Coordinates of C-alpha atoms in Angstrom, one line a residue:
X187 CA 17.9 33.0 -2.9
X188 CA 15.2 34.3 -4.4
X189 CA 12.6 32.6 -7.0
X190 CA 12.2 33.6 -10.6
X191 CA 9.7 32.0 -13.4
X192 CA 10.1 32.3 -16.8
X193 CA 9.2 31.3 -20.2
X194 CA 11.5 30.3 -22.5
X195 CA 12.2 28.2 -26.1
X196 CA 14.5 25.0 -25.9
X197 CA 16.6 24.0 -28.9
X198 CA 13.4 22.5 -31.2
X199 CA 11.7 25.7 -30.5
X200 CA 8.9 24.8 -28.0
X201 CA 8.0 27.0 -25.3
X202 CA 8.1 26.0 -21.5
X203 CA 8.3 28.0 -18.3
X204 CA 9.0 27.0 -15.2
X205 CA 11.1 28.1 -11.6
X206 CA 14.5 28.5 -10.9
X207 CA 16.6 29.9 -8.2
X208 CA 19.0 32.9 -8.9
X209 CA 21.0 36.3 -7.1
X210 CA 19.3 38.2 -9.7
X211 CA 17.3 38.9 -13.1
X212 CA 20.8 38.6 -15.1
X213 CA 21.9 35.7 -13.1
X214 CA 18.5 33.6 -14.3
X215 CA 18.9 34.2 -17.8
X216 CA 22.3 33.5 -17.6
X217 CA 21.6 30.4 -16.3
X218 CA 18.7 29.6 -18.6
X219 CA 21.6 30.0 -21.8
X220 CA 23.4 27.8 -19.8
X221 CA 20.7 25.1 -20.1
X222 CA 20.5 26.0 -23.6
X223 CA 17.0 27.8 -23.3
X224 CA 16.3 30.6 -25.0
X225 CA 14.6 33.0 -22.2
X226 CA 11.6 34.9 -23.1
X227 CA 10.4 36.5 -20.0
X228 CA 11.9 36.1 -16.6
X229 CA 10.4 37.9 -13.7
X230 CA 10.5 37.7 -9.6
X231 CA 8.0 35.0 -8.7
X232 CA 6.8 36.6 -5.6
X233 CA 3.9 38.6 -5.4
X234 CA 2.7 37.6 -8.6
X235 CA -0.4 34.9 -9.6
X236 CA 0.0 32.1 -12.2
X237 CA -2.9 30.9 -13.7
X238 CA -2.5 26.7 -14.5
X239 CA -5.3 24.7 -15.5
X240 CA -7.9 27.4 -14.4
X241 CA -6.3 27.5 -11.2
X242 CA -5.2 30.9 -9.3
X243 CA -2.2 30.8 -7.2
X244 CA -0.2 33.0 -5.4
X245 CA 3.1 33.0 -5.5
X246 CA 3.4 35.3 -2.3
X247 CA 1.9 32.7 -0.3
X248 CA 2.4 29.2 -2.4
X249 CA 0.8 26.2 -1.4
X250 CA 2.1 23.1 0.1
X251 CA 2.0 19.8 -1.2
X252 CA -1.3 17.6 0.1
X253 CA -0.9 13.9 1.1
X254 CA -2.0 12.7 -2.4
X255 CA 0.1 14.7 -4.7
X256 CA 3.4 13.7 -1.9
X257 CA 2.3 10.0 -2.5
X258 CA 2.4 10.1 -6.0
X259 CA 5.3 12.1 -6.7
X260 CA 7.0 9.7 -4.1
X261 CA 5.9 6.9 -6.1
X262 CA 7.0 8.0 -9.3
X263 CA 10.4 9.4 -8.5
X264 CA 11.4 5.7 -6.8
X265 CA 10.2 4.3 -10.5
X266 CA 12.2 6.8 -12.7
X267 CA 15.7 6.7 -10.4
X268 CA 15.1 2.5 -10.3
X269 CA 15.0 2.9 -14.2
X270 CA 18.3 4.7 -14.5
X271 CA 17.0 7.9 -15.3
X272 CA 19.2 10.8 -13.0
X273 CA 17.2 13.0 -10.6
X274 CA 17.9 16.3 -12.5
X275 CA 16.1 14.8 -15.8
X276 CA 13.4 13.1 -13.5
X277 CA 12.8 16.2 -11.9
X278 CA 12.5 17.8 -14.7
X279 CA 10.3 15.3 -16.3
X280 CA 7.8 15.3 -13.2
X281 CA 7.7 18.5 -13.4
X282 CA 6.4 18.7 -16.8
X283 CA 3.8 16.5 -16.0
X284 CA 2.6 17.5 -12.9
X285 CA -1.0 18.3 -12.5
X286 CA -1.3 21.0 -9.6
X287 CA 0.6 24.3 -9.6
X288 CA 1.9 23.6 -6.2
X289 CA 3.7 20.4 -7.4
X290 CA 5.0 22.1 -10.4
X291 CA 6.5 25.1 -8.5
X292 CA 8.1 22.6 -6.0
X293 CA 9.4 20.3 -8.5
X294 CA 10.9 23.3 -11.0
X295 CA 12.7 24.8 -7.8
X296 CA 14.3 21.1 -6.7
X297 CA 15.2 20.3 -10.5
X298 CA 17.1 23.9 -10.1
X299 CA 18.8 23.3 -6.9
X300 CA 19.8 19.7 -8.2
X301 CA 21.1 21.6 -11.5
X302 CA 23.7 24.1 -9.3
X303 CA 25.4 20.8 -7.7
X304 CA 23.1 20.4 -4.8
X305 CA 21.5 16.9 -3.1
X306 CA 18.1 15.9 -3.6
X307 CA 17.8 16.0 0.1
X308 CA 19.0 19.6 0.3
X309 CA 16.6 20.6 -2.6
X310 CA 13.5 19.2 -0.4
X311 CA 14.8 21.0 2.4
X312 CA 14.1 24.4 0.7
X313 CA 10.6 23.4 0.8
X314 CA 10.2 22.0 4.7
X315 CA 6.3 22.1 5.0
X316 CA 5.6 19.5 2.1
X317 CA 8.2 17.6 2.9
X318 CA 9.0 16.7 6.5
X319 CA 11.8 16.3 8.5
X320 CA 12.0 12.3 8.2
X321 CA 11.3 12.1 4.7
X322 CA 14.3 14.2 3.9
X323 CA 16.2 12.2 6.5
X324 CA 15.1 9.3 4.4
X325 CA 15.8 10.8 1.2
X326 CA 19.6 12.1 2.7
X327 CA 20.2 8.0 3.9
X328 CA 19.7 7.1 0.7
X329 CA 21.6 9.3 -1.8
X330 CA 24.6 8.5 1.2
X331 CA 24.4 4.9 1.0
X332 CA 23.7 5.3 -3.3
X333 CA 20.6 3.5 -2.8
X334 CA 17.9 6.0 -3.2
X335 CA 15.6 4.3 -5.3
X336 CA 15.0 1.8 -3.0
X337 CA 14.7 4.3 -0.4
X338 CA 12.2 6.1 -2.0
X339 CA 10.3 2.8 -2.8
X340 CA 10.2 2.1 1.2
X341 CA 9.1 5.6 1.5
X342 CA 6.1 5.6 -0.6
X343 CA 4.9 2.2 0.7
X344 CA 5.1 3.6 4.0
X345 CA 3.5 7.2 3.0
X346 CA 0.7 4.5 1.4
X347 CA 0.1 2.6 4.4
X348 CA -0.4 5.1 6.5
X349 CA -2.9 7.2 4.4
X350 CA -4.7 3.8 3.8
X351 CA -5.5 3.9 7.8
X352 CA -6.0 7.3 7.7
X353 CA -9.0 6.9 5.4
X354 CA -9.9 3.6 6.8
X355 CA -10.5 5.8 10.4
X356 CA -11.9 8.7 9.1
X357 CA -14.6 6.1 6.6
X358 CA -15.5 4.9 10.0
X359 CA -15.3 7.9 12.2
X360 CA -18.5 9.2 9.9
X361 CA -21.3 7.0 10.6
X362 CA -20.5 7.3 14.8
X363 CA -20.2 11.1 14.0
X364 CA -23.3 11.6 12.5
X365 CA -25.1 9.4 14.5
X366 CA -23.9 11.6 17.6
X367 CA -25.0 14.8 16.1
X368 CA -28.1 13.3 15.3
X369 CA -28.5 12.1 19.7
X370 CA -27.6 16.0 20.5
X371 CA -30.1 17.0 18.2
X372 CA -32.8 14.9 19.0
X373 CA -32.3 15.2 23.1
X374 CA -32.1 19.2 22.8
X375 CA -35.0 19.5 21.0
X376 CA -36.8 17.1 23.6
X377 CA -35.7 19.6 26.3
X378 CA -36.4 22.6 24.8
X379 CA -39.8 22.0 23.0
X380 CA -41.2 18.9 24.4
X381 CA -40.6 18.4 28.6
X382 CA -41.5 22.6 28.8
X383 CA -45.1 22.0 27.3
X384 CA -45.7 18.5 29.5
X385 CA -44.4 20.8 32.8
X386 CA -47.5 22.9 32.0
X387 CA -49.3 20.2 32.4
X388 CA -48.5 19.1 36.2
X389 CA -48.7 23.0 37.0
X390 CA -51.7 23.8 39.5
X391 CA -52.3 19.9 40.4
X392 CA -50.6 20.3 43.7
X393 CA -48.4 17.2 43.1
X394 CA -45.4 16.9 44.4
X395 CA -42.7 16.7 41.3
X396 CA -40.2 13.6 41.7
X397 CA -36.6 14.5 41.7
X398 CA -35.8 13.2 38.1
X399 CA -38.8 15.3 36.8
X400 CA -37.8 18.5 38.6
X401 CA -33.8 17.9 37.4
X402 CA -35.0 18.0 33.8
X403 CA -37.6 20.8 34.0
X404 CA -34.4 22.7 35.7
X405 CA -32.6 21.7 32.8
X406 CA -34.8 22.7 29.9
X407 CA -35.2 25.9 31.6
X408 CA -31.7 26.5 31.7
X409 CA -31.4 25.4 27.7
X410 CA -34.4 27.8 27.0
X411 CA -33.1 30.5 28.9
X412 CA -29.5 30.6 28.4
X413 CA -29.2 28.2 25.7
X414 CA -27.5 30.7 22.9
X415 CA -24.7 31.8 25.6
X416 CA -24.1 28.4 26.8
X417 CA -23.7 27.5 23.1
X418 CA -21.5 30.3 22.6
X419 CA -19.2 29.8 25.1
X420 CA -18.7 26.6 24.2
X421 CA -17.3 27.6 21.1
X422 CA -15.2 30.1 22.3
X423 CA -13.9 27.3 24.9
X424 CA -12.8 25.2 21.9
X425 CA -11.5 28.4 19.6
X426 CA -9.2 29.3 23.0
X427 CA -8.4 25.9 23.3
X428 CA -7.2 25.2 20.0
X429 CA -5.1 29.1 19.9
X430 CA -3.6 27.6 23.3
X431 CA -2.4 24.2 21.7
X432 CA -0.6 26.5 19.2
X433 CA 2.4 26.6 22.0
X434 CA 4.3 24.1 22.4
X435 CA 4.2 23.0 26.3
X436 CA 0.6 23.0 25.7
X437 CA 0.9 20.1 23.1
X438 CA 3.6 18.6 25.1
X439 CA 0.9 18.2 28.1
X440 CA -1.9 17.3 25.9
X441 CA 0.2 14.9 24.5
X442 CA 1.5 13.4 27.7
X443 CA -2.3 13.7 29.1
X444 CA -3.3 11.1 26.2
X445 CA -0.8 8.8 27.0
X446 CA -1.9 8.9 30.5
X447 CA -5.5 8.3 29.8
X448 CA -6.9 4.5 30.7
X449 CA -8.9 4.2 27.7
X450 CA -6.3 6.0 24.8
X451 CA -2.9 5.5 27.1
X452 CA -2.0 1.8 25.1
X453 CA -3.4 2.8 22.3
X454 CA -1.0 5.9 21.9
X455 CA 1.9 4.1 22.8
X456 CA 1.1 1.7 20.6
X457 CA 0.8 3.3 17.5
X458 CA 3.9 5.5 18.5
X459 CA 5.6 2.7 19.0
X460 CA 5.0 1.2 15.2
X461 CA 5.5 4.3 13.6
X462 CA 8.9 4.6 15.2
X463 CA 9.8 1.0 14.5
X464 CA 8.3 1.6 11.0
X465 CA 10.8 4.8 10.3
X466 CA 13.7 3.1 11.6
X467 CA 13.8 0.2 10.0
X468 CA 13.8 2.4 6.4
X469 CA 16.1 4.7 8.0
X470 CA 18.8 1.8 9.6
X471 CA 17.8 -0.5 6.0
X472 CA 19.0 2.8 4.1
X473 CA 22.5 3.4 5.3
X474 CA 21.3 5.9 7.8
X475 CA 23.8 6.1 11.5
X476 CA 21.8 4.8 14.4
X477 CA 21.6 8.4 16.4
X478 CA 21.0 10.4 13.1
X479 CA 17.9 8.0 12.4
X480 CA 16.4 8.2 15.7
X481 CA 16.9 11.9 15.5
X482 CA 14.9 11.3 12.5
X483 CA 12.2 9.6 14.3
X484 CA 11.4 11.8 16.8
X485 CA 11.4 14.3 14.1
X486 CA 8.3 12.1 13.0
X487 CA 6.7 11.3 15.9
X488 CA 2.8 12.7 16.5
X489 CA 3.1 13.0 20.3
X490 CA 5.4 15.3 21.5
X491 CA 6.1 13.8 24.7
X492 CA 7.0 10.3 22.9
X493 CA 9.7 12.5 21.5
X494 CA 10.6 14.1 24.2
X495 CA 11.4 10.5 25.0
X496 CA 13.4 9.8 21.8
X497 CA 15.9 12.7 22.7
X498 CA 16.5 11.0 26.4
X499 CA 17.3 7.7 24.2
X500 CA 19.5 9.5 21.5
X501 CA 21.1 10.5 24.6
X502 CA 21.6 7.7 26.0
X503 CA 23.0 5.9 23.0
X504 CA 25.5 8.9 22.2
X505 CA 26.8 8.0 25.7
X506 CA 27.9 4.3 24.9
X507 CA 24.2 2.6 26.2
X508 CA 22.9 -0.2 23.9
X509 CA 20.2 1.0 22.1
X510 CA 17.9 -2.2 23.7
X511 CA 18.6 -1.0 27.1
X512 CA 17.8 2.9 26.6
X513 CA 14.8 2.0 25.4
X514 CA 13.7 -0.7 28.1
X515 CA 14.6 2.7 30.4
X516 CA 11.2 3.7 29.1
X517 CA 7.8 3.1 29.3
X518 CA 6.5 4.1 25.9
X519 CA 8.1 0.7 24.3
X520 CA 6.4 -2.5 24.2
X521 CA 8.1 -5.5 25.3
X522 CA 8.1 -6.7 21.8
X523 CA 10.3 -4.2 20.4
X524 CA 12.6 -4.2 22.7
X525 CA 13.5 -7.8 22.8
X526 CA 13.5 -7.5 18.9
X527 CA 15.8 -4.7 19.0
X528 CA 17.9 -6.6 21.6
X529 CA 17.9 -9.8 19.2
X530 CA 18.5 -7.4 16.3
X531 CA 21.7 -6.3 18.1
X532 CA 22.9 -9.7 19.0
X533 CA 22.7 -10.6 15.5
X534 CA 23.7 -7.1 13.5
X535 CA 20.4 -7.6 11.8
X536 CA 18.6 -4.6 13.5
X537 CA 17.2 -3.1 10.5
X538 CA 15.2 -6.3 9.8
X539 CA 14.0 -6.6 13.5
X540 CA 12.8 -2.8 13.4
X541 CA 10.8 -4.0 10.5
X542 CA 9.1 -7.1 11.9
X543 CA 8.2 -5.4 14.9
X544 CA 6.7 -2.3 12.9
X545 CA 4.5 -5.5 10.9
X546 CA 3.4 -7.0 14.2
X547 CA 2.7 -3.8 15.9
X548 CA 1.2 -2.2 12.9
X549 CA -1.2 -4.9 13.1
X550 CA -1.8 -4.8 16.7
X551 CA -3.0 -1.0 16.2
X552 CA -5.0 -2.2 13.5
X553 CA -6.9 -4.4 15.5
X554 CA -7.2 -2.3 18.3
X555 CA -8.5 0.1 16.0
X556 CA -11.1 -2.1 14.0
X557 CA -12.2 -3.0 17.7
X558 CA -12.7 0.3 18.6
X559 CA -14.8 1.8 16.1
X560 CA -17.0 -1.4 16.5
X561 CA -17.8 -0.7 19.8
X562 CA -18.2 2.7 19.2
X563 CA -21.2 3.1 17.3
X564 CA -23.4 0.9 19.9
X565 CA -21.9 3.0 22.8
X566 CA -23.4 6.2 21.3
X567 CA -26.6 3.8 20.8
X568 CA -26.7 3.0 24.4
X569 CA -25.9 6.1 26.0
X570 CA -28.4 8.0 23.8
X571 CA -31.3 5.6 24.8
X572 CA -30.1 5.7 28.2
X573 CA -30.4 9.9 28.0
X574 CA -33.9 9.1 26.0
X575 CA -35.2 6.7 28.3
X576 CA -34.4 8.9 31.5
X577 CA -36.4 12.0 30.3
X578 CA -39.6 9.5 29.4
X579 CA -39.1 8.4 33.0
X580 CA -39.1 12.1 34.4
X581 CA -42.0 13.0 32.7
X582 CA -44.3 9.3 33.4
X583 CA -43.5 9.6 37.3
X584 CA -45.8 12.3 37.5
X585 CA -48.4 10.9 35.6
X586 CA -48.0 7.9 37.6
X587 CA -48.6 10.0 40.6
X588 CA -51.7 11.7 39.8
X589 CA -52.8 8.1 38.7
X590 CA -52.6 7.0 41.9
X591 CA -53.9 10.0 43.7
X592 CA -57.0 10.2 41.5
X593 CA -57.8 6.4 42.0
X594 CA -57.0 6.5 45.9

């Protein structure tokens, strides 16, 4: 259906515009008298630009809601449904308030949808890249079970946490970065100005070069020489390698190469592992039906062979297997959840179990995580003194040598 904006005067006269869904021009205003809105202008919203706030935005290609602006709205709509107000006036109301373009256009199409009888869940779904699969899932569970402001409440806690680690590994991520950048710099420029001009020196003295010192004359000749195409190529490795990860067998063995790895392998699973308990505890806490919600979760997973895993344990749960038991069948679970899950079945408590074992989990990632980026920033330390300390080395053997020749 297409998209149409408009600009129109309510009952006390005042101007707004807005988005709403409709077969056709005639159809929109129609549906504007029927809101009891005078329409000024209606017009197709694609192809055209809006200017908001100073901002340019094209309707032909709109944007997408960022993290932030998700959060917040999130946020917000749990507080207004909580309070009693319905999601067609708190729809409307966001939208009014909004402060990007994108989260106004989203929010004016929803409140429209929502207006011609529709779910809240099916009015996201018109809109699948800012709102993903599981947060509709979520949203769905809760209008089912009549809950929804809870839901949402869960939801944005959840959208919180995770964007709070997010920052909290990027914030850390920076001073390792740089500090990397700054070791490539400072070794290439040894190579390619410095260890040249000391091999000048030893050229003519008839000494016989030790190993080290010929491997790293080799290797700032081969930096001098063919340092711009080795550069090159390097980046058009990663360019092809990131076009290649477009398809989706290539994620799927990326993704099953991390978990593989020695070093990432626990790690991955592990944080997999709390972000499934994490979703299926809202989902299950929500109303949601046990293989729907681990549909759900697979839907959210960030490796794709985890949920290539998932659909094996839908599978297996579809077919009568205890949900405990198809997931022991695996080895991306820890112990821990599973005989938490198991307990949770015993007991009909599962959603609560899924949620204590997304808290202990979460918190084992976190720690692994804190540990990590600890350790990180002295192993760039020691590997670029190491690198360092093994081109002095190449260039004092030979001075050492003629040393000893001159005072023999």
């Amino acid at each position: 259906m297409p998209a149409f904006e408009y600009v129109a005067l309510d009952t006390g006269g005042k101007r707004s515009r807005g988005y709403l869904n409709a077969d056709s021009e005639v159809a929109a205003r129609r549906e504007l008298r029927r809101r009891n809105l005078a329409p000024l202008k209606v017009g197709r919203a694609e192809g055209k630009r809006v200017r908001s706030a100073g901002v340019s935005l094209s309707l032909s290609r709109p944007r997408n809601l960022g993290r932030r602006d998700l959060m917040v709205f999130t946020r917000q709509l749990a507080s207004l449904i909580e309070a009693g107000i319905p999601v067609e006036e708190t729809l409307g109301l966001l939208s009014r308030q909004a402060e990007t373009p994108a989260l106004r256009r989203v929010l004016s199409s929803a409140r429209s949808r929502v207006q011609e009888g529709g779910r809240l869940a099916d009015a996201l779904g018109d809109h699948p890249h800012s709102f993903p699969a599981v947060y509709r899932a979520m949203v769905s569970a809760g209008e089912s079970a009549g809950g929804l402001g809870r839901v949402l409440n869960r939801l944005a806690d959840y959208l919180e946490k995770a964007d709070v680690i997010r920052r909290k590994i990027q914030a850390a991520l920076i001073y390792p970065a740089a500090l990397a950048v700054t070791a490539i710099a400072v070794v290439s420029a040894l190579l390619v100005f410095i260890v040249p001009r000391i091999a000048e020196q030893f050229e003519g003295t008839g000494v016989s070069l030790p190993l080290p010192t010929r491997l790293m004359i080799s290797l700032s000749g081969l930096l001098q020489e063919y340092g711009v195409v080795l550069l090159a190529g390097l980046a058009m490795c990663v360019l092809l390698a990131l076009f290649a990860l477009r398809s989706e067998p290539a994620r799927h063995q990326r993704d099953r190469l991390l978990r593989g790895l020695p070093v990432t392998g626990g790690w991955t699973r592990d944080m997999e592992a709390a972000r499934f308990a994490r979703t299926m505890a809202i989902l299950i806490q929500s109303g949601a039906v046990l293989p729907d919600a681990l549909r759900a979760s697979g839907r959210a997973a960030g490796n794709r062979a985890f949920a290539g895993t998932l659909e094996a344990v839908v599978a297996d749960v579809e077919t009568g297997t205890g949900l405990s038991e198809a997931l022991r069948k695996s080895d991306w679970f820890p112990g821990l959840l599973v005989h938490m899950v198991a307990a949770g079945e015993r007991s009909g408590a599962l959603g609560d179990m899924f949620d204590r074992a997304a808290h202990q989990l979460e918190q084992d990632v976190d720690g692994r995580t804190a540990t990590a980026m600890n350790l990180l920033e002295p192993a760039i330390i020691i590997t670029m003194g190491a690198i360092v300390t093994g081109i002095i080395l190449s260039i004092l053997l030979p001075i050492l040598r003629l040393n000893t020749l001159a005072l023999g």
